[in-house]
Every structure is written in structure tokens, then in C-alpha cells.
Short mmCIF file of C-alpha atoms in Angstrom, two decimals:
data_model
loop_
_atom_site.label_atom_id
_atom_site.label_comp_id
_atom_site.label_asym_id
_atom_site.label_seq_id
_atom_site.Cartn_x
_atom_site.Cartn_y
_atom_site.Cartn_z
CA UNK A 90 -0.04 -0.17 -0.23
CA UNK A 91 3.00 2.84 0.83
CA UNK A 92 4.65 1.79 -2.30
CA UNK A 93 1.11 2.89 -3.83
CA UNK A 94 0.61 5.93 -2.54
CA UNK A 95 4.82 6.93 -3.46
CA UNK A 96 4.40 5.73 -6.74
CA UNK A 97 1.26 7.50 -7.01
CA UNK A 98 3.06 10.73 -6.12
CA UNK A 99 5.61 10.11 -8.28
CA UNK A 100 2.69 9.65 -11.34
CA UNK A 101 1.03 13.19 -9.44
CA UNK A 102 4.95 14.80 -9.78
CA UNK A 103 5.44 13.95 -13.50
CA UNK A 104 2.56 15.28 -14.31
CA UNK A 105 3.31 18.58 -12.96
CA UNK A 106 5.70 19.43 -14.74
CA UNK A 107 4.48 18.44 -17.59
CA UNK A 108 1.99 20.76 -17.00
CA UNK A 109 4.65 23.58 -16.67
CA UNK A 110 6.13 22.56 -19.71
CA UNK A 111 3.64 22.89 -22.02
CA UNK A 112 1.99 26.31 -20.74
CA UNK A 113 3.40 28.78 -23.11
CA UNK A 114 5.30 31.09 -20.46
CA UNK A 115 3.45 35.55 -21.00
CA UNK A 116 5.92 37.73 -23.51
CA UNK A 117 6.87 40.93 -22.40
CA UNK A 118 4.47 42.02 -25.24
CA UNK A 119 1.09 40.49 -23.48
CA UNK A 120 2.07 41.30 -19.82
CA UNK A 121 3.00 44.80 -21.41
CA UNK A 122 0.04 44.67 -23.48
CA UNK A 123 -3.00 43.07 -19.90
CA UNK A 124 -1.38 45.41 -18.37
CA UNK A 125 -2.17 48.67 -19.55
CA UNK A 126 -5.35 47.35 -20.38
CA UNK A 127 -6.32 46.71 -17.31
CA UNK A 128 -4.83 50.23 -15.76
CA UNK A 129 -7.18 52.15 -18.59
CA UNK A 130 -10.63 49.56 -17.95
CA UNK A 131 -10.50 50.88 -14.80
CA UNK A 132 -8.67 54.06 -14.38
CA UNK A 133 -10.17 54.67 -10.70
CA UNK A 134 -8.13 50.94 -9.79
CA UNK A 135 -4.87 52.27 -8.15
CA UNK A 136 -3.22 49.13 -8.04
CA UNK A 137 -3.19 48.59 -12.21
CA UNK A 138 -2.67 51.87 -12.83
CA UNK A 139 0.69 50.47 -10.30
CA UNK A 140 1.18 47.49 -11.75
CA UNK A 141 0.68 48.71 -15.58
CA UNK A 142 3.70 52.14 -13.83
CA UNK A 143 6.34 50.08 -11.90
CA UNK A 144 6.62 47.65 -15.77
CA UNK A 145 6.04 50.50 -17.93
CA UNK A 146 9.39 52.14 -15.92
CA UNK A 147 11.53 48.46 -15.76
CA UNK A 148 13.90 48.24 -18.62
CA UNK A 149 13.92 44.74 -18.71
CA UNK A 150 10.58 44.84 -19.95
CA UNK A 151 11.80 46.03 -22.98
CA UNK A 152 8.76 47.93 -22.64
CA UNK A 153 10.31 51.15 -20.71
CA UNK A 154 8.26 54.08 -21.11
CA UNK A 155 8.66 57.03 -19.02
CA UNK A 156 5.93 59.03 -20.90
CA UNK A 157 3.14 56.40 -20.67
CA UNK A 158 3.85 55.91 -17.49
CA UNK A 159 3.78 58.98 -16.56
CA UNK A 160 0.07 58.49 -16.69
CA UNK A 161 -0.51 55.56 -14.82
CA UNK A 162 1.20 57.56 -12.10
CA UNK A 163 -1.31 59.85 -12.38
CA UNK A 164 -4.13 59.33 -12.01
CA UNK A 165 -2.77 57.32 -9.07
CA UNK A 166 -2.20 61.29 -7.90
CA UNK A 167 -5.02 62.53 -8.57
CA UNK A 168 -7.35 59.91 -8.05
CA UNK A 169 -5.69 60.24 -4.59
CA UNK A 170 -5.86 63.50 -4.18
CA UNK A 171 -8.54 65.43 -6.43
CA UNK A 172 -11.42 66.46 -4.47
CA UNK A 173 -15.82 66.11 -5.05
CA UNK A 174 -16.28 67.14 -8.61
CA UNK A 175 -20.07 66.23 -7.54
CA UNK A 176 -19.15 69.30 -5.09
CA UNK A 177 -19.67 73.01 -8.20
CA UNK A 178 -16.42 75.07 -7.64
CA UNK A 179 -17.87 77.44 -6.69
CA UNK A 180 -19.18 75.83 -3.98
CA UNK A 181 -15.81 74.80 -3.00
CA UNK A 182 -13.70 78.10 -3.88
CA UNK A 183 -16.25 79.64 -0.10
CA UNK A 184 -15.90 76.34 1.59
CA UNK A 185 -12.15 77.37 1.58
CA UNK A 186 -12.71 81.14 1.74
CA UNK A 187 -14.66 80.87 4.88
CA UNK A 188 -12.86 78.08 6.80
CA UNK A 189 -9.52 80.22 5.81
CA UNK A 190 -11.54 83.90 7.02
CA UNK A 191 -13.34 81.72 10.47
CA UNK A 192 -8.75 80.69 11.35
CA UNK A 193 -7.99 83.76 11.13
CA UNK A 194 -10.70 85.21 13.12
CA UNK A 195 -9.05 82.47 15.58
CA UNK A 196 -5.99 83.91 14.72
CA UNK A 197 -4.89 80.33 14.40
CA UNK A 198 -2.67 81.86 10.91
CA UNK A 199 -0.53 77.63 10.31
CA UNK A 200 -4.57 76.95 9.36
CA UNK A 201 -5.25 79.91 7.74
CA UNK A 202 -2.12 79.10 5.76
CA UNK A 203 -3.11 75.40 5.34
CA UNK A 204 -6.22 75.93 4.10
CA UNK A 205 -4.85 79.41 1.43
CA UNK A 206 -2.23 76.17 0.61
CA UNK A 207 -5.17 73.98 -0.59
CA UNK A 208 -6.63 76.92 -2.27
CA UNK A 209 -3.15 76.80 -4.96
CA UNK A 210 -3.73 73.04 -4.40
CA UNK A 211 -7.29 73.11 -5.57
CA UNK A 212 -6.13 74.67 -8.99
CA UNK A 213 -3.90 71.96 -10.09
CA UNK A 214 -6.41 69.57 -9.67
CA UNK A 215 -9.14 71.43 -11.68
CA UNK A 216 -10.59 73.23 -9.63
CA UNK A 217 -11.86 76.66 -11.51
CA UNK A 218 -10.89 79.37 -9.45
CA UNK A 219 -9.27 82.75 -11.39
CA UNK A 220 -6.04 84.13 -11.44
CA UNK A 221 -6.85 87.71 -10.20
CA UNK A 222 -8.59 85.31 -6.67
CA UNK A 223 -5.44 83.20 -5.99
CA UNK A 224 -3.44 86.60 -5.89
CA UNK A 225 -5.70 88.31 -3.35
CA UNK A 226 -5.06 84.79 -1.22
CA UNK A 227 -1.61 84.50 -2.08
CA UNK A 228 -1.28 87.85 -0.89
CA UNK A 229 -3.61 86.73 2.59
CA UNK A 230 -0.40 84.19 3.05
CA UNK A 231 2.65 86.31 2.00
CA UNK A 232 1.04 88.74 5.11
CA UNK A 233 0.18 86.10 7.54
CA UNK A 234 3.81 84.77 6.89
CA UNK A 235 5.62 87.45 7.32
CA UNK A 236 3.62 88.01 10.86
CA UNK A 237 4.87 84.32 12.13
CA UNK A 238 8.53 85.43 10.99
CA UNK A 239 8.30 83.15 7.53
CA UNK A 240 10.28 85.52 5.11
CA UNK A 241 11.23 82.50 2.81
CA UNK A 242 6.87 80.61 2.34
CA UNK A 243 6.73 84.73 1.74
CA UNK A 244 8.12 85.15 -0.97
CA UNK A 245 7.16 81.73 -2.26
CA UNK A 246 3.51 84.19 -2.31
CA UNK A 247 5.09 87.52 -3.30
CA UNK A 248 6.56 85.86 -6.40
CA UNK A 249 3.43 83.75 -7.24
CA UNK A 250 1.75 86.55 -7.43
CA UNK A 251 4.20 88.42 -9.22
CA UNK A 252 4.61 85.48 -12.31
CA UNK A 253 0.61 85.87 -11.88
CA UNK A 254 0.50 88.78 -13.04
CA UNK A 255 3.47 89.31 -15.82
CA UNK A 256 2.09 85.76 -16.98
CA UNK A 257 -2.01 87.85 -18.20
CA UNK A 258 0.42 90.91 -18.21
CA UNK A 259 -1.52 92.89 -15.40
CA UNK A 260 -0.65 96.30 -15.00
CA UNK A 261 1.06 97.65 -11.74
CA UNK A 262 3.48 94.56 -10.71
CA UNK A 263 6.15 97.73 -9.28
CA UNK A 264 3.55 98.48 -7.38
CA UNK A 265 5.59 95.38 -5.64
CA UNK A 266 8.88 95.97 -5.78
CA UNK A 267 9.55 97.09 -2.20
CA UNK A 268 7.87 94.50 -0.93
CA UNK A 269 9.63 92.25 -2.48
CA UNK A 270 12.53 93.99 -1.91
CA UNK A 271 12.27 93.39 1.53
CA UNK A 272 11.32 90.26 2.17
CA UNK A 273 14.82 89.28 -0.51
CA UNK A 274 16.29 91.54 2.33
CA UNK A 275 15.44 89.79 5.14
CA UNK A 276 16.39 86.50 4.05
CA UNK A 277 19.72 87.47 3.09
CA UNK A 278 20.03 89.32 6.41
CA UNK A 279 18.88 85.35 7.70
CA UNK A 280 21.93 84.27 5.25
CA UNK A 281 24.22 86.62 6.69
CA UNK A 282 23.69 85.37 10.45
CA UNK A 283 24.37 81.02 9.28
CA UNK A 284 26.69 82.02 6.67
CA UNK A 285 29.05 84.96 7.66
CA UNK A 286 31.29 83.26 9.32
CA UNK A 287 31.38 80.96 6.84
CA UNK A 288 34.06 80.20 3.70
CA UNK A 289 33.74 77.79 0.57
CA UNK A 290 37.03 75.10 0.83
CA UNK A 291 37.47 72.26 -1.37
CA UNK A 292 40.10 69.85 -1.31
CA UNK A 293 41.26 68.57 -4.35
CA UNK A 294 44.12 65.06 -5.22
CA UNK A 295 43.65 65.14 -0.74
CA UNK A 296 44.72 68.86 0.31
CA UNK A 297 42.69 71.72 1.59
CA UNK A 298 41.75 74.98 -0.10
CA UNK A 299 39.59 77.76 1.22
CA UNK A 300 38.78 80.06 -1.57
CA UNK A 301 39.34 83.90 -0.45
CA UNK A 302 38.38 85.78 -4.20
CA UNK A 303 35.85 84.53 -7.05
CA UNK A 304 34.57 86.74 -9.51
CA UNK A 305 34.99 89.96 -7.43
CA UNK A 306 33.58 88.55 -4.00
CA UNK A 307 36.96 88.53 -1.59
CA UNK A 308 37.05 87.50 1.71
CA UNK A 309 36.54 90.31 3.95
CA UNK A 310 32.88 90.58 2.37
CA UNK A 311 30.28 88.11 4.08
CA UNK A 312 29.90 84.59 2.10
CA UNK A 313 27.46 86.43 -0.68
CA UNK A 314 27.52 86.66 -4.19
CA UNK A 315 30.42 84.63 -4.88
CA UNK A 316 27.70 81.80 -6.80
CA UNK A 317 27.71 84.51 -9.84
CA UNK A 318 30.05 87.87 -11.69
CA UNK A 319 28.34 91.63 -11.49
CA UNK A 320 29.58 93.78 -14.47
CA UNK A 321 33.48 94.52 -14.78
CA UNK A 322 34.47 91.12 -13.05
CA UNK A 323 35.34 90.14 -16.04
CA UNK A 324 40.07 90.15 -14.65
CA UNK A 325 38.74 89.29 -11.56
CA UNK A 326 40.57 85.92 -10.20
CA UNK A 327 39.95 83.22 -8.50
CA UNK A 328 42.04 82.43 -5.91
CA UNK A 329 42.21 79.28 -3.26
CA UNK A 330 44.71 78.90 0.22
CA UNK A 331 45.90 76.59 0.46
CA UNK A 332 47.67 73.64 3.65
CA UNK A 333 50.50 75.09 2.84
CA UNK A 334 50.57 78.66 3.05
CA UNK A 335 50.37 80.32 -0.07
CA UNK A 336 47.75 81.56 -2.99
CA UNK A 337 47.14 80.07 -5.38
CA UNK A 338 44.68 80.57 -8.73
CA UNK A 339 45.54 78.57 -10.82
CA UNK A 340 44.79 75.05 -9.47
CA UNK A 341 42.52 72.39 -11.47
CA UNK A 342 39.06 70.21 -11.10
CA UNK A 343 36.26 70.47 -10.81
CA UNK A 344 33.80 72.04 -7.71
CA UNK A 345 31.37 69.20 -6.34
CA UNK A 346 29.03 69.91 -4.54
CA UNK A 347 25.26 66.82 -3.72
CA UNK A 348 24.22 65.01 -1.63
CA UNK A 349 21.28 62.94 -1.06
CA UNK A 350 18.79 61.21 1.57
CA UNK A 351 18.90 57.66 3.56
CA UNK A 352 17.08 56.42 6.50
CA UNK A 353 20.26 57.29 8.22
CA UNK A 354 19.64 61.41 6.57
CA UNK A 355 21.53 63.65 4.69
CA UNK A 356 24.47 62.36 3.32
CA UNK A 357 27.51 63.71 0.18
CA UNK A 358 27.31 62.04 -2.83
CA UNK A 359 30.23 60.12 -4.72
CA UNK A 360 32.12 62.96 -5.52
CA UNK A 361 31.78 65.96 -3.68
CA UNK A 362 34.46 67.65 -2.55
CA UNK A 363 33.19 70.76 -1.54
CA UNK A 364 31.57 72.11 2.26
CA UNK A 365 31.67 75.76 5.17
CA UNK A 366 33.52 75.74 7.12
CA UNK A 367 33.68 78.24 10.11
CA UNK A 368 36.34 81.13 10.32
CA UNK A 369 36.64 82.55 13.67
CA UNK A 370 37.53 86.46 12.63
CA UNK A 371 41.71 86.06 13.53
CA UNK A 372 42.11 82.76 10.19
CA UNK A 373 39.45 85.34 8.40
CA UNK A 374 42.39 88.09 8.72
CA UNK A 375 44.95 85.85 7.54
CA UNK A 376 43.20 84.62 4.32
CA UNK A 377 42.28 89.19 3.93
CA UNK A 378 46.37 89.89 3.77
CA UNK A 379 47.03 86.13 1.82
CA UNK A 380 43.91 88.25 -0.29
CA UNK A 381 45.95 91.63 -0.76
CA UNK A 382 49.50 90.28 -0.79
CA UNK A 383 48.38 87.77 -3.93
CA UNK A 384 46.57 91.79 -5.52
CA UNK A 385 49.59 93.55 -4.72
CA UNK A 386 52.02 91.00 -5.95
CA UNK A 387 50.19 91.29 -9.24
CA UNK A 388 50.41 94.84 -9.18
CA UNK A 389 53.24 95.42 -10.04
CA UNK A 390 53.50 92.02 -12.15
CA UNK A 391 51.13 94.28 -14.87
CA UNK A 392 53.23 97.37 -14.40
#
């Protein structure tokens, strides 16, 4: 009896193997048509959209199509964020306005700003809101952000206003200049507070060099404006002070700055060789002296 059971099991396994061998494997083209058809036939099935999007982004699938995959991920986005289209846009606008106003009356500026941002979110997903009204909403966002001393966000709202005014060729953008300038001034001051005692250091061939001049900027100024040239700076040198105390204007190599995120936090990308270092007033004075010594020598050589 036991031999019979074992024999039956062997026959069963053999039958399974035969079936497995006779079934046609799904081709990549067949998988493409199956997944995309399921997603297109059921646009509200987020899992079907995800499967199709993943397949189209798989470079080993043979069907890689970044543009087409975007359609499926956009469906997921709109399904997750779209407002109920049975509610008229005018009613949604009124509700958001009332919620923003009520939060303002309670002096709950965080909640008021939340509803202001919801206006822009609603606009992005298709709710009809005029640019004129969005400018008014952005103006409130700018004011509330300034009260909360979040000048970066206030400038974001102001920039949105200026962009909409420009796009619609509306007049009067010059009347926003003073406020815009004030916001930039605040941000520059915040930058100086955070980075006023710092300079750029670059590592090349295992050696460290501190930047003391670049395109018209020099070490005697705050680290501001070093990223771009200004008029008349075409002949301004880029100078570094090396670990050996010498000033260099001809170091070779790329200055690389980039970073990425992982579960441990922020990490520099491979090849990054730039960083900001804190310098004491005494050290800055030494760097300034090296800068002036180079410039004095350079002027003499040109005579």
C-alpha cells in the first residue's frame, strides 16, 4: 500500500512537470498589453495603475516608456487628491474662503495658511479659480507668513503673485517691488546670520584649499554673491589659500557639491569636495592678508 502511495505521488509530480512545460510563458509584450489594458479599463483601480506604471519604468521589461508611465502615476495622484467633482467649484471656493476666514478670526494662522495652500492645491487638480482670486489668496498667505516671521514662505507667495501678474500682462507689478525687496532683504540677513562666519573649502588631490576670492567677491565680504559674476569682474581672479600657506590661482579640478537622503539622514554624493567651514575673525584676517598680498604682487607684475 505504501509503495502504491509513493508511486502515485511520483506520477502526480510528473504530471505537474508536464503541465508546467506545456504552459506558454507570458511574453513581455503580452504582459504589457495585459497590464495597460487592466489599468485603462479600470482607471480608478490604483493597484492596476501602479502595476502598469512600474512595468513601464522597468528597463529590463523591453517596454520602457517613461512618458506613458506618467499617465498611470498621474491617475493615482488625482485619485488620491482630487476633490469631489459633484461639489460645484463655486461651493468649494466658498467653503475654503470661510474656513480660512474662521481660522484667521481665531488667530490660528497655521490653519489659515493650510487652507490658503489648499486653494493652490485645488487649482492644480482642476478646480476653477481665477488668477485674480489666487493673487488675493497669495497676498493673505504672504501677510500671515510675515507675521509668523517665515520670510522664505512669504517670498514664495509674493513670487506667485508677480508670476501671475506677468503671465496675464496685468499692470502695476512695480507696486510690489518694495515689499518684494524687503522680503529678499530679510532672507539675505538670515543668510548672513547663518553663514556670515563661513567660507568655502574645496579638497583636490587630497589637499584642502580655502576660497578667498572669486569673480569680484573676496574674503573681506560676507559669503554672498560668490556664485555669479557682476559687471566689470571679467578679469577678477579666483584665488585659494592652500594648506601650505600659499595662494593659488591655478588649481585644477572640478568643484562638486551634491547630497542625497537615506534612512540615516543626509549624505554627500560621491565626488563631493566642497563644504562650508567656520572661520574665526583672526583666521579671516589672515586670509584677507593673503588676498591683499597676492593682489599687490599681481598689480606690480602688470606694470
